[in-house]
Every structure is written in C-alpha cells, then in structure tokens.
DNA sequence: CGTAACGTTGAATCTAATCAACCCTAGTGG
DNA sequence: CCACTAGGGTTGATTAGATTCAACGTTACG
C-alpha cells in the first residue's frame, strides 16, 4: 500500500476522525504494514505489547484464554477497528489473542510512535478514549445480559448486536458477513455448543434465522429476535 | 476546597499522572466542586452527560439498571477514580448511576472543558485511555469468569479483586473498607442473595472470612480464597 | 473418497434459581 | 425504655434451565 492508499484507509477509521488530510498523511507515513492469512494470529495473549494496530481489511476474532484453559470470544473486529492500543498505552502484556478469520491487511505503529502521535495530535487520544469507552459499554451490556438473562435471550441479543455492528441488509433479511460457528456463538454467550445448536435449530424451524454450515448467517425476521431479546 | 487543596487531591489521581504542578493548578482552577451525602446519586443513568467527574473523597457504587428492571453492580469507586468521562467524550447519555455509599466530595468539569483540557494537555487523554483500558480489562476478566466459572469461584474472585483494589491489611487478615451487603455481592457476581448468603455462611464456618452485619468484611485466609478461585 | 471438524439430538444429571418461611438487628416513636 | 417495624439475612424444599454425557449425522476439503 502506498501512502495515499493508506490515507484512504485511515480516513474511515474512527480513531483518526477529525484529522486533516495532511495530518492523516503524517500518521500513514509512520505506519508499518503487515499481512495476515486466515488462521494466523496477530499476536498472542501474554506477549509484550510492542505495537498497536489498525485493521485495514479483513476480520479478526478476539479470543481470551481463561486460566483453566477455556476460551471466551471477546469480540469480532472488522476494517477500521483498533487492536492492541490499550495494552501499549498501559505498558502491559496483551490480554487476548486476535485470530484472523479472513485474510487481513493491518497497519502497525510501534509503542513509542503510538504515544508520540497521540501527543502530537491530541484528537487521536480523544478518539481513543471514545472508542475504548464504547467497548466498556458493550462489555457492561454483555455483563448485564449474562448476569440477568436466560440463554435464549443472550443468543438473541448477541446476534442482534453483531448484526448492528457489521450486518448487511440483503433480500431476505440481515446477513452477518462472516462465518460464525455454533461454538463461537457459545463462547460469546457463555453457554455450550449444544444449547446454541438447539436454540438456532428451533429458530430456523420458525423461519427467524437461516444459513447453512459455512455460509453466512441471515436474520430473516429481526423483529422476532428483538421480541425474544426483550421479553420479560 | 481552595486551589492548593484541590491540587493535592489531583496529584494522586491516575488521570492526571505526569502533569507538572502548574498544569495541575490550571486543571484545578477549572473545576467545580460538588458534595454528595451518603445515599444521594451523582447523576442518573440516561441523563445527558454534561459534566465529567473525579472522586476526591468517599465511595460510590456504580449501578446499571437492565431494561427489565433488574440491577447490576458494575463497580465500586474510591478516591481518585474518574466518573462519567467516557460518556462526555462519546456524547452519549450516562449509561449507569453512581450512588454515594459514603459522603463524597467530587470535582467536576463541564463537557466542553473536559475536551479542551485533554487537548491542551494530551497527557490527560493518554492517561484516560489507560484508565478506561483498565476497566475494559477488568470487565473482560469478569465476563470470562461469569461465562466459565461456578458461582462459588466467582464470589471468591470478586472478593479477591475488591481486596486487591481497596483492601487494607489489618491484624486478622485483609479488610474491605466499606459495607458490602450480600445483595451487592449477588449483583456483582450474577447470582442471588440466597446463594451468596449460603456460600459466605460456609466460608465463615471454615474461618476463611469474617465480619458481622454492618461491619466490614474481612478475609481471614486469602490463600484459601485463592484456592477456591483457581481450582479447576 | 476418507477423514476430521463441526453440528445435531436424546437422556440423565446437577447447579443454582425460585419459593417460602422465619430470624436478626438497628432504628424509631410512643 | 421498650415494643414495633423495616431492611437485610438465613435456611430448607422444590423446581427448572442448562450442562454434561453419549452417540450419531453432515459437510468441507485435501
């Protein structure tokens, strides 16, 4: 990617919202570039946070391993998402592992550069607080959900959240444009593969969702899901 | 509080780490001051985020109401914690309600001032990312916990986390220096008053924790709790 | 075309919620 | 000063939602 191409990417990144074109160019010039093939990881949980990243193209799944070896899916990330920035600024090891679920192109800045750019362009730092704040909120919402709701409602809420974040309107409903396995969904909703399977099977019966193995999941009747997610 | 007194407070606030004394003074000068009596709220979930706050003295409990009327305790906050800053920068309504569980003194800055100060002193913005990032991590850890662990382990982890954040070493163990009801604990660990009660009763039997109604909870044998929290 | 990863489905089990009743304790007001 | 009450806590019995265990089906892909 040459510098103008990078600028085109960075223009749409929330972290750099409000920067002038010449400022974006300065930021772009400092970046390294990294490619990741499907199945590779960007870094591993526990590693030293030497770089912060912005995802240009592709998708990542952010996984956290628990001390006893289980896995929790923290979130899916798409183009424009920042990765690892918090760990860099906190000077702590990465707390999770981002796995490429599609081929990715990623821009990277060293830890020192990251801090320096934010100091030079405070707008970036303000944007970063807002972005990270958004994640706090999302996590608080998920926490509330898991704490108070039955499994069926959590699965419904999770699908709706993903649809809202990355969904595409197509004929026949809203499509979630990347492959999510039943197991992914289980690890996102704090339940088991089995329960997810049963639940989705029932919803397919009723025509609320559709999508065969491997292909993308489509929410055919979002309003029905909302009903399930909101019922007392 | 006069300006030098405020500076003394701000010196110990992570959000303002690394600022020079004259910079701190500038920040202190822009602050409003607000007192809160035990039982009052600083603001209410859903209100417009017009100010961001830093807790000078006292303790707050941050509550989130779920759509169906249940309550989740997000966290306890003590001196030096920032409150509401994220909502201000994201220009969204406050997502939770901070309730004073002790008398509090709080410093406040208007939304505009907050952004302006962070732009003028980028270090504040960088600190803010780090602080908020810390919350992201804590929430991710709690999410993992709730997602994968049995209730007993979650209660143990929660007590240990609180002890780590605000605990005081006293003879006979580590004391958590504010009143936590069984219900608070239930709302923090995604369980019911009843289960918490049973669990703590058992632990008191075994001499792992102690503390009668009203008085502070003391962890007499932290290592036993750690064992419970970590057992496969 | 074989095989491994993923998914489905049924049955048994169990954890923790719910339901229910009762007990303390700290205040309050007569 | 003491009875009363409200809020919080304890404890037992019952129930249900979801996990676990188990076995088998399906699909993608090398």
Coordinates of C-alpha atoms (C1' of nucleotides) in Angstrom, one line a residue:
Chain A
X1 CA 0.0 0.0 0.0
X2 CA 1.4 3.4 -0.9
X3 CA 0.9 6.4 1.3
X4 CA -2.3 7.8 -0.4
X5 CA -3.8 4.3 -0.3
X6 CA -3.1 4.2 3.4
X7 CA -4.7 7.6 3.9
X8 CA -7.8 6.3 2.1
X9 CA -8.0 3.6 4.7
X10 CA -7.3 5.8 7.7
X11 CA -9.9 8.3 6.6
X12 CA -12.6 5.8 7.6
X13 CA -11.1 4.8 10.9
X14 CA -12.9 6.2 14.0
X15 CA -9.6 6.5 15.8
X16 CA -8.5 9.2 13.3
X17 CA -11.8 11.0 12.9
X18 CA -11.3 14.8 12.7
X19 CA -7.7 14.7 11.5
X20 CA -6.8 16.9 8.5
X21 CA -5.6 15.2 5.3
X22 CA -2.0 16.3 5.9
X23 CA -2.2 15.0 9.5
X24 CA -3.5 11.7 8.3
X25 CA -0.7 11.6 5.8
X26 CA 1.8 12.1 8.6
X27 CA 0.2 9.2 10.6
X28 CA 0.2 7.0 7.5
X29 CA 3.8 7.6 6.8
X30 CA 4.8 6.3 10.3
X31 CA 3.0 3.0 9.8
X32 CA 4.4 -0.4 9.2
X33 CA 2.3 -2.8 7.2
X34 CA 1.5 -6.4 7.9
X35 CA -0.4 -9.1 6.2
X36 CA -2.1 -11.9 8.0
X37 CA -3.6 -15.1 6.4
X38 CA -6.8 -16.7 7.6
X39 CA -5.9 -18.8 10.6
X40 CA -2.8 -16.8 11.7
X41 CA -2.7 -14.7 14.8
X42 CA -1.6 -11.1 15.0
X43 CA 0.0 -11.6 18.4
X44 CA -0.6 -13.9 21.4
X45 CA -2.1 -13.2 24.7
X46 CA 0.7 -12.6 27.3
X47 CA 3.2 -11.2 24.7
X48 CA 4.8 -7.9 25.3
X49 CA 2.8 -5.0 23.7
X50 CA 5.4 -3.6 21.3
X51 CA 3.0 -2.3 18.6
X52 CA -0.5 -1.0 18.3
X53 CA -2.6 -1.9 15.2
X54 CA -5.4 -0.8 13.0
X55 CA -7.2 -3.3 10.9
X56 CA -7.4 -2.2 7.3
X57 CA -9.1 -5.1 5.6
X58 CA -10.4 -8.5 6.8
X59 CA -11.8 -9.7 10.1
X60 CA -10.4 -10.9 13.4
X61 CA -11.8 -12.8 16.3
X62 CA -10.5 -11.7 19.6
X63 CA -10.1 -14.7 22.0
X64 CA -9.3 -14.7 25.7
X65 CA -8.0 -17.9 27.3
X66 CA -9.0 -18.4 30.9
X67 CA -6.5 -19.6 33.5
X68 CA -8.1 -23.0 33.4
X69 CA -7.8 -23.4 29.6
X70 CA -11.2 -22.5 28.4
X71 CA -11.8 -19.9 25.7
X72 CA -14.0 -16.9 25.6
X73 CA -14.7 -14.9 22.4
X74 CA -14.4 -11.3 23.4
X75 CA -15.4 -9.7 20.1
X76 CA -15.2 -9.8 16.3
X77 CA -13.3 -7.0 14.7
X78 CA -13.6 -5.6 11.2
X79 CA -12.0 -2.9 9.0
X80 CA -11.2 0.2 10.9
X81 CA -11.0 -1.3 14.3
X82 CA -8.0 -0.6 16.5
X83 CA -6.2 -3.5 18.2
X84 CA -3.7 -3.6 21.0
X85 CA -3.7 0.1 21.6
X86 CA -4.8 -0.1 25.2
X87 CA -2.1 -2.6 26.1
X88 CA 0.5 -0.4 24.5
X89 CA -0.5 2.7 26.5
X90 CA -0.9 0.7 29.7
X91 CA 2.5 -0.9 29.2
X92 CA 1.1 -4.3 29.9
X93 CA 1.2 -7.6 28.0
X94 CA -1.6 -8.2 25.5
X95 CA -4.6 -9.6 27.4
X96 CA -6.1 -11.5 24.4
X97 CA -5.2 -13.1 21.1
X98 CA -6.6 -11.8 17.7
X99 CA -7.0 -14.6 15.2
X100 CA -7.6 -13.8 11.5
X101 CA -10.8 -15.4 10.3
X102 CA -10.2 -13.9 6.9
X103 CA -7.0 -12.7 5.1
X104 CA -6.2 -9.3 6.7
X105 CA -4.1 -6.2 6.0
X106 CA -3.0 -4.4 9.1
X107 CA -1.2 -1.1 9.8
X108 CA 1.1 -1.0 12.8
X109 CA 2.9 1.6 14.9
X110 CA 5.5 0.9 17.5
X111 CA 4.6 1.6 21.1
X112 CA 6.7 4.8 21.2
X113 CA 5.2 6.1 17.9
X114 CA 1.7 5.5 19.2
X115 CA 2.2 7.6 22.3
X116 CA 4.1 10.2 20.3
X117 CA 1.4 10.5 17.6
X118 CA -1.3 10.9 20.3
X119 CA 0.6 13.6 22.0
X120 CA 1.3 15.4 18.7
X121 CA -2.4 15.0 17.6
X122 CA -4.5 15.0 20.8
X123 CA -7.6 14.4 18.7
X124 CA -6.4 10.8 18.3
X125 CA -6.1 10.3 22.0
X126 CA -9.6 11.8 22.5
X127 CA -11.0 9.4 19.8
X128 CA -9.2 6.6 21.5
X129 CA -11.0 7.3 24.8
X130 CA -14.3 7.3 22.9
X131 CA -13.5 4.1 21.1
X132 CA -12.3 2.3 24.2
X133 CA -15.3 3.8 26.1
X134 CA -17.6 2.2 23.5
X135 CA -16.1 -1.2 24.3
X136 CA -16.5 -0.6 28.1
X137 CA -20.2 0.0 27.4
X138 CA -20.5 -3.0 25.2
X139 CA -18.9 -5.2 27.8
X140 CA -21.1 -3.7 30.6
X141 CA -24.1 -4.5 28.5
X142 CA -22.9 -8.1 27.9
X143 CA -22.2 -8.4 31.6
X144 CA -25.7 -7.3 32.5
X145 CA -27.0 -9.7 29.9
X146 CA -25.1 -12.7 31.1
X147 CA -25.9 -11.8 34.7
X148 CA -29.6 -11.5 34.3
X149 CA -30.9 -13.2 31.2
X150 CA -31.6 -16.7 30.1
X151 CA -29.5 -18.3 27.4
X152 CA -32.1 -17.9 24.6
X153 CA -32.3 -14.1 25.2
X154 CA -28.5 -13.8 25.3
X155 CA -28.1 -15.5 22.0
X156 CA -30.7 -13.3 20.5
X157 CA -29.1 -10.2 21.9
X158 CA -25.7 -11.3 20.7
X159 CA -26.9 -11.9 17.1
X160 CA -28.6 -8.5 17.1
X161 CA -25.5 -6.8 18.3
X162 CA -23.4 -8.4 15.6
X163 CA -26.0 -7.5 13.0
X164 CA -25.9 -3.9 14.2
X165 CA -22.1 -3.8 14.2
X166 CA -21.4 -5.5 10.9
X167 CA -24.7 -6.6 9.4
X168 CA -25.6 -6.1 5.7
X169 CA -29.1 -5.7 4.5
X170 CA -29.9 -8.3 1.8
X171 CA -33.1 -9.6 0.3
X172 CA -34.5 -11.9 2.9
X173 CA -33.1 -10.2 5.9
X174 CA -29.9 -9.0 7.5
X175 CA -26.8 -11.0 6.9
X176 CA -23.8 -11.3 9.2
X177 CA -21.0 -11.2 6.7
X178 CA -18.5 -13.7 8.2
X179 CA -18.7 -17.3 9.3
X180 CA -19.7 -17.8 12.9
X181 CA -19.7 -21.3 14.2
X182 CA -22.1 -22.5 16.8
X183 CA -19.1 -22.8 19.0
X184 CA -18.1 -19.2 18.5
X185 CA -21.6 -18.2 19.5
X186 CA -21.5 -20.4 22.5
X187 CA -18.2 -18.8 23.6
X188 CA -19.7 -15.4 23.2
X189 CA -22.9 -16.0 25.1
X190 CA -21.4 -18.0 28.0
X191 CA -23.1 -21.2 27.1
X192 CA -22.4 -24.5 25.3
X193 CA -22.3 -25.6 21.7
X194 CA -25.2 -27.8 22.4
X195 CA -27.6 -25.2 23.7
X196 CA -26.7 -22.9 20.8
X197 CA -27.4 -25.6 18.4
X198 CA -30.8 -26.5 19.9
X199 CA -31.8 -22.8 20.0
X200 CA -30.8 -22.0 16.4
X201 CA -32.4 -25.2 15.2
X202 CA -35.7 -24.0 16.8
X203 CA -35.3 -20.6 15.3
X204 CA -34.6 -22.0 11.8
X205 CA -37.8 -24.1 12.2
X206 CA -39.7 -20.9 12.8
X207 CA -38.0 -19.1 10.0
X208 CA -36.5 -16.4 12.2
X209 CA -32.9 -17.1 11.0
X210 CA -31.4 -19.1 8.2
X211 CA -28.0 -20.1 6.9
X212 CA -26.3 -23.4 6.3
X213 CA -22.9 -24.5 7.6
X214 CA -20.1 -22.5 6.1
X215 CA -22.3 -19.8 4.6
X216 CA -23.2 -16.7 6.4
X217 CA -26.0 -16.5 8.9
X218 CA -29.0 -14.4 7.9
X219 CA -31.6 -13.0 10.3
X220 CA -34.8 -13.3 8.3
X221 CA -37.1 -11.7 10.9
X222 CA -35.1 -9.3 13.1
X223 CA -38.3 -8.2 14.9
X224 CA -38.9 -11.7 16.2
X225 CA -35.4 -11.8 17.6
X226 CA -35.9 -8.4 19.2
X227 CA -39.1 -9.8 20.8
X228 CA -37.1 -12.7 22.2
X229 CA -34.3 -10.5 23.4
X230 CA -36.7 -8.1 25.2
X231 CA -39.3 -10.3 26.6
X232 CA -39.6 -10.2 30.4
Chain B
X1 CA -11.6 23.4 48.9
X2 CA -9.1 26.0 47.8
X3 CA -6.9 25.6 44.7
X4 CA -3.8 24.2 46.5
X5 CA -6.1 21.7 48.3
X6 CA -7.5 20.6 45.0
X7 CA -4.0 20.2 43.6
X8 CA -3.1 17.9 46.5
X9 CA -6.1 15.8 45.6
X10 CA -5.4 15.8 41.8
X11 CA -1.8 14.8 42.4
X12 CA -2.8 11.3 43.3
X13 CA -5.4 10.9 40.5
X14 CA -4.2 8.5 37.8
X15 CA -5.9 10.6 35.2
X16 CA -3.6 13.4 35.9
X17 CA -0.4 11.4 36.3
X18 CA 2.7 13.1 34.8
X19 CA 1.3 16.7 34.8
X20 CA 3.5 19.4 36.2
X21 CA 2.4 21.3 39.3
X22 CA 1.5 24.4 37.3
X23 CA -0.5 22.3 34.9
X24 CA -2.3 20.6 37.7
X25 CA -3.1 24.0 39.1
X26 CA -4.6 25.1 35.8
X27 CA -6.8 21.9 35.8
X28 CA -7.8 22.5 39.4
X29 CA -8.8 26.1 38.7
X30 CA -11.3 25.0 36.0
X31 CA -13.1 22.5 38.4
X32 CA -16.5 22.9 40.0
X33 CA -17.0 21.3 43.4
X34 CA -19.8 19.1 44.5
X35 CA -20.7 17.4 47.7
X36 CA -22.8 14.3 47.9
X37 CA -24.3 12.7 51.0
X38 CA -24.5 9.0 51.6
X39 CA -27.5 7.7 49.6
X40 CA -27.5 10.5 47.0
X41 CA -26.7 9.9 43.4
X42 CA -24.2 11.9 41.3
X43 CA -26.3 11.6 38.2
X44 CA -28.8 9.1 36.8
X45 CA -28.5 6.6 34.1
X46 CA -30.0 8.0 30.9
X47 CA -29.3 11.7 31.7
X48 CA -27.4 13.9 29.4
X49 CA -23.6 13.8 30.1
X50 CA -22.9 17.5 30.7
X51 CA -20.0 17.0 33.2
X52 CA -17.2 14.7 33.9
X53 CA -16.1 14.0 37.4
X54 CA -13.2 12.9 39.6
X55 CA -14.0 11.5 43.1
X56 CA -12.0 13.3 45.7
X57 CA -13.1 11.6 48.9
X58 CA -15.7 9.0 49.6
X59 CA -17.0 5.9 47.8
X60 CA -19.5 5.3 45.1
X61 CA -21.3 2.2 43.8
X62 CA -21.9 2.2 40.1
X63 CA -25.2 0.6 39.3
X64 CA -26.7 -0.3 35.9
X65 CA -30.4 -0.9 35.5
X66 CA -31.3 -3.5 32.9
X67 CA -34.2 -2.9 30.5
X68 CA -36.3 -5.3 32.5
X69 CA -35.7 -3.6 35.8
X70 CA -33.1 -5.6 37.4
X71 CA -29.9 -4.1 38.8
X72 CA -26.3 -4.9 38.2
X73 CA -23.4 -3.5 40.3
X74 CA -20.7 -2.6 37.8
X75 CA -18.1 -1.5 40.2
X76 CA -17.2 0.3 43.4
X77 CA -15.2 3.5 43.1
X78 CA -13.0 5.3 45.6
X79 CA -10.9 8.4 45.8
X80 CA -9.1 9.2 42.6
X81 CA -11.5 7.4 40.3
X82 CA -12.9 9.2 37.2
X83 CA -16.6 9.1 36.6
X84 CA -18.6 9.9 33.6
X85 CA -15.7 11.0 31.4
X86 CA -16.3 8.4 28.7
X87 CA -19.9 9.4 28.3
X88 CA -18.9 13.0 28.0
X89 CA -16.4 12.3 25.2
X90 CA -18.7 9.9 23.4
X91 CA -21.5 12.5 23.6
X92 CA -23.9 9.9 24.8
X93 CA -26.2 9.7 27.9
X94 CA -24.7 8.3 31.1
X95 CA -25.0 4.5 30.9
X96 CA -25.1 3.9 34.7
X97 CA -25.9 5.6 38.0
X98 CA -23.3 6.3 40.7
X99 CA -24.7 6.1 44.2
X100 CA -22.8 7.5 47.2
X101 CA -22.3 4.8 49.8
X102 CA -20.3 7.3 51.9
X103 CA -20.3 11.1 52.0
X104 CA -18.3 12.3 49.0
X105 CA -16.5 15.3 47.6
X106 CA -16.3 15.4 43.9
X107 CA -14.6 17.7 41.4
X108 CA -16.5 18.4 38.1
X109 CA -15.6 19.8 34.7
X110 CA -18.1 20.7 32.0
X111 CA -18.2 18.6 28.8
X112 CA -16.5 21.3 26.8
X113 CA -13.8 21.9 29.5
X114 CA -13.0 18.2 29.6
X115 CA -12.3 18.0 25.9
X116 CA -10.5 21.3 26.0
X117 CA -8.2 20.2 28.9
X118 CA -7.4 17.0 27.2
X119 CA -6.5 18.8 24.0
X120 CA -4.4 21.3 25.9
X121 CA -2.7 18.6 28.0
X122 CA -2.6 15.4 25.8
X123 CA -1.1 13.5 28.7
X124 CA -4.5 13.6 30.3
X125 CA -6.0 12.0 27.3
X126 CA -3.3 9.3 27.2
X127 CA -4.0 8.6 30.9
X128 CA -7.7 8.4 30.2
X129 CA -7.1 5.7 27.5
X130 CA -5.0 3.8 30.0
X131 CA -7.6 4.1 32.8
X132 CA -10.5 3.2 30.6
X133 CA -8.4 0.4 29.2
X134 CA -8.0 -0.9 32.7
X135 CA -11.8 -1.1 33.0
X136 CA -12.1 -2.9 29.7
X137 CA -9.7 -5.5 31.1
X138 CA -11.5 -5.8 34.3
X139 CA -14.8 -6.3 32.6
X140 CA -13.3 -8.8 30.2
X141 CA -12.0 -10.7 33.2
X142 CA -15.4 -10.7 34.9
X143 CA -17.0 -11.7 31.6
X144 CA -14.7 -14.7 31.4
X145 CA -15.4 -15.5 35.0
X146 CA -19.2 -15.4 34.7
X147 CA -19.0 -17.2 31.4
X148 CA -16.9 -20.1 32.6
X149 CA -17.0 -20.4 36.4
X150 CA -19.3 -21.7 39.0
X151 CA -20.9 -19.3 41.4
X152 CA -18.6 -20.2 44.4
X153 CA -15.5 -19.4 42.3
X154 CA -17.0 -16.1 41.1
X155 CA -17.7 -14.9 44.6
X156 CA -14.2 -15.8 45.6
X157 CA -12.7 -14.0 42.6
X158 CA -14.8 -10.9 43.2
X159 CA -13.8 -10.7 46.9
X160 CA -10.2 -11.0 45.9
X161 CA -10.5 -8.3 43.3
X162 CA -12.1 -5.9 45.7
X163 CA -9.4 -6.7 48.3
X164 CA -6.8 -6.0 45.7
X165 CA -8.4 -2.7 44.6
X166 CA -9.2 -1.3 48.0
X167 CA -8.3 -3.8 50.7
X168 CA -6.5 -2.8 53.9
X169 CA -4.2 -5.2 55.7
X170 CA -5.3 -5.4 59.4
X171 CA -4.5 -7.9 62.1
X172 CA -6.5 -11.0 61.3
X173 CA -6.5 -10.6 57.5
X174 CA -7.4 -8.2 54.8
X175 CA -10.4 -5.9 55.3
X176 CA -12.6 -4.4 52.6
X177 CA -13.1 -0.9 53.9
X178 CA -16.8 -0.3 53.1
X179 CA -20.0 -2.1 53.8
X180 CA -21.0 -4.6 51.1
X181 CA -24.3 -6.3 51.5
X182 CA -24.9 -9.9 50.4
X183 CA -27.2 -8.4 47.8
X184 CA -24.4 -6.1 46.4
X185 CA -22.2 -9.2 46.1
X186 CA -25.0 -11.1 44.4
X187 CA -25.4 -8.3 41.9
X188 CA -21.7 -8.2 41.2
X189 CA -21.4 -11.9 40.7
X190 CA -24.5 -12.6 38.7
X191 CA -26.2 -14.7 41.3
X192 CA -28.8 -14.3 44.0
X193 CA -28.8 -13.1 47.6
X194 CA -29.6 -16.6 48.7
X195 CA -26.6 -18.3 47.1
X196 CA -24.2 -15.6 48.3
X197 CA -25.6 -16.0 51.8
X198 CA -25.1 -19.8 51.8
X199 CA -21.6 -19.5 50.4
X200 CA -20.4 -16.9 52.8
X201 CA -22.0 -18.8 55.7
X202 CA -20.0 -21.8 54.7
X203 CA -16.8 -19.8 54.5
X204 CA -17.4 -18.2 57.9
X205 CA -17.8 -21.7 59.3
X206 CA -14.4 -22.6 57.9
X207 CA -12.9 -19.3 59.1
X208 CA -12.0 -18.1 55.6
X209 CA -13.9 -14.8 56.0
X210 CA -15.5 -13.0 58.9
X211 CA -17.5 -9.8 59.6
X212 CA -20.9 -9.3 61.1
X213 CA -23.7 -7.3 59.6
X214 CA -22.9 -3.7 59.2
X215 CA -19.2 -4.0 59.9
X216 CA -16.6 -4.5 57.2
X217 CA -15.9 -7.8 55.7
X218 CA -12.5 -9.3 56.5
X219 CA -10.8 -12.0 54.5
X220 CA -9.0 -14.0 57.2
X221 CA -7.4 -16.6 54.9
X222 CA -6.8 -15.1 51.5
X223 CA -4.8 -18.1 50.3
X224 CA -7.9 -20.3 50.9
X225 CA -10.0 -18.0 48.8
X226 CA -7.3 -18.0 46.1
X227 CA -7.5 -21.8 46.1
X228 CA -11.2 -21.7 45.6
X229 CA -11.0 -19.1 42.9
X230 CA -8.4 -21.1 41.0
X231 CA -9.4 -24.7 41.4
X232 CA -10.2 -26.5 38.1
Chain C
dC1 C1' -13.1 -40.6 -1.2
dG2 C1' -11.6 -40.6 3.5
dT3 C1' -11.4 -38.1 7.5
dA4 C1' -11.6 -34.5 10.7
dA5 C1' -14.1 -30.7 12.2
dC6 C1' -18.4 -29.3 13.1
dG7 C1' -23.2 -30.0 14.2
dT8 C1' -27.4 -32.5 15.9
dT9 C1' -30.2 -34.7 19.1
dG10 C1' -31.7 -37.5 23.1
dA11 C1' -31.3 -38.7 28.0
dA12 C1' -29.5 -38.1 32.5
dT13 C1' -27.8 -35.0 35.9
dC14 C1' -27.0 -31.1 38.6
dT15 C1' -26.3 -26.3 39.8
dA16 C1' -28.4 -22.6 41.3
dA17 C1' -32.8 -20.1 41.0
dT18 C1' -37.1 -19.8 43.0
dC19 C1' -40.4 -20.3 46.5
dA20 C1' -41.4 -20.0 51.2
dA21 C1' -40.9 -19.2 56.0
dC22 C1' -38.6 -17.4 59.6
dC23 C1' -34.8 -14.7 62.2
dC24 C1' -31.9 -10.7 63.4
dT25 C1' -30.7 -6.1 64.3
dA26 C1' -30.7 -1.2 64.1
dG27 C1' -33.5 2.4 64.4
dT28 C1' -38.0 4.9 65.5
dG29 C1' -41.5 6.7 68.0
dG30 C1' -44.8 6.3 71.7
Chain D
dC1 C1' -37.2 2.3 77.9
dC2 C1' -39.2 -0.9 75.2
dA3 C1' -42.3 -2.5 71.5
dC4 C1' -42.6 -2.3 66.8
dT5 C1' -41.0 -2.3 62.2
dA6 C1' -38.4 -2.4 58.0
dG7 C1' -34.5 -4.0 55.8
dG8 C1' -31.4 -7.4 55.4
dG9 C1' -30.1 -12.1 56.2
dT10 C1' -30.6 -17.2 56.9
dT11 C1' -32.1 -21.6 55.7
dG12 C1' -34.9 -25.5 53.9
dA13 C1' -37.6 -27.6 50.0
dT14 C1' -38.6 -27.7 45.3
dT15 C1' -38.0 -26.9 40.5
dA16 C1' -36.2 -25.8 36.1
dG17 C1' -33.0 -24.4 32.8
dA18 C1' -28.9 -25.7 31.0
dT19 C1' -24.8 -28.6 31.2
dT20 C1' -22.9 -32.9 30.6
dC21 C1' -22.7 -37.3 28.7
dA22 C1' -23.2 -40.0 24.7
dA23 C1' -23.9 -41.4 20.1
dC24 C1' -24.6 -40.4 15.7
dG25 C1' -25.0 -37.3 11.3
dT26 C1' -23.2 -34.0 7.9
dT27 C1' -20.1 -31.2 5.3
dA28 C1' -15.9 -29.4 3.6
dC29 C1' -11.8 -30.2 1.8
dG30 C1' -7.3 -32.1 1.0

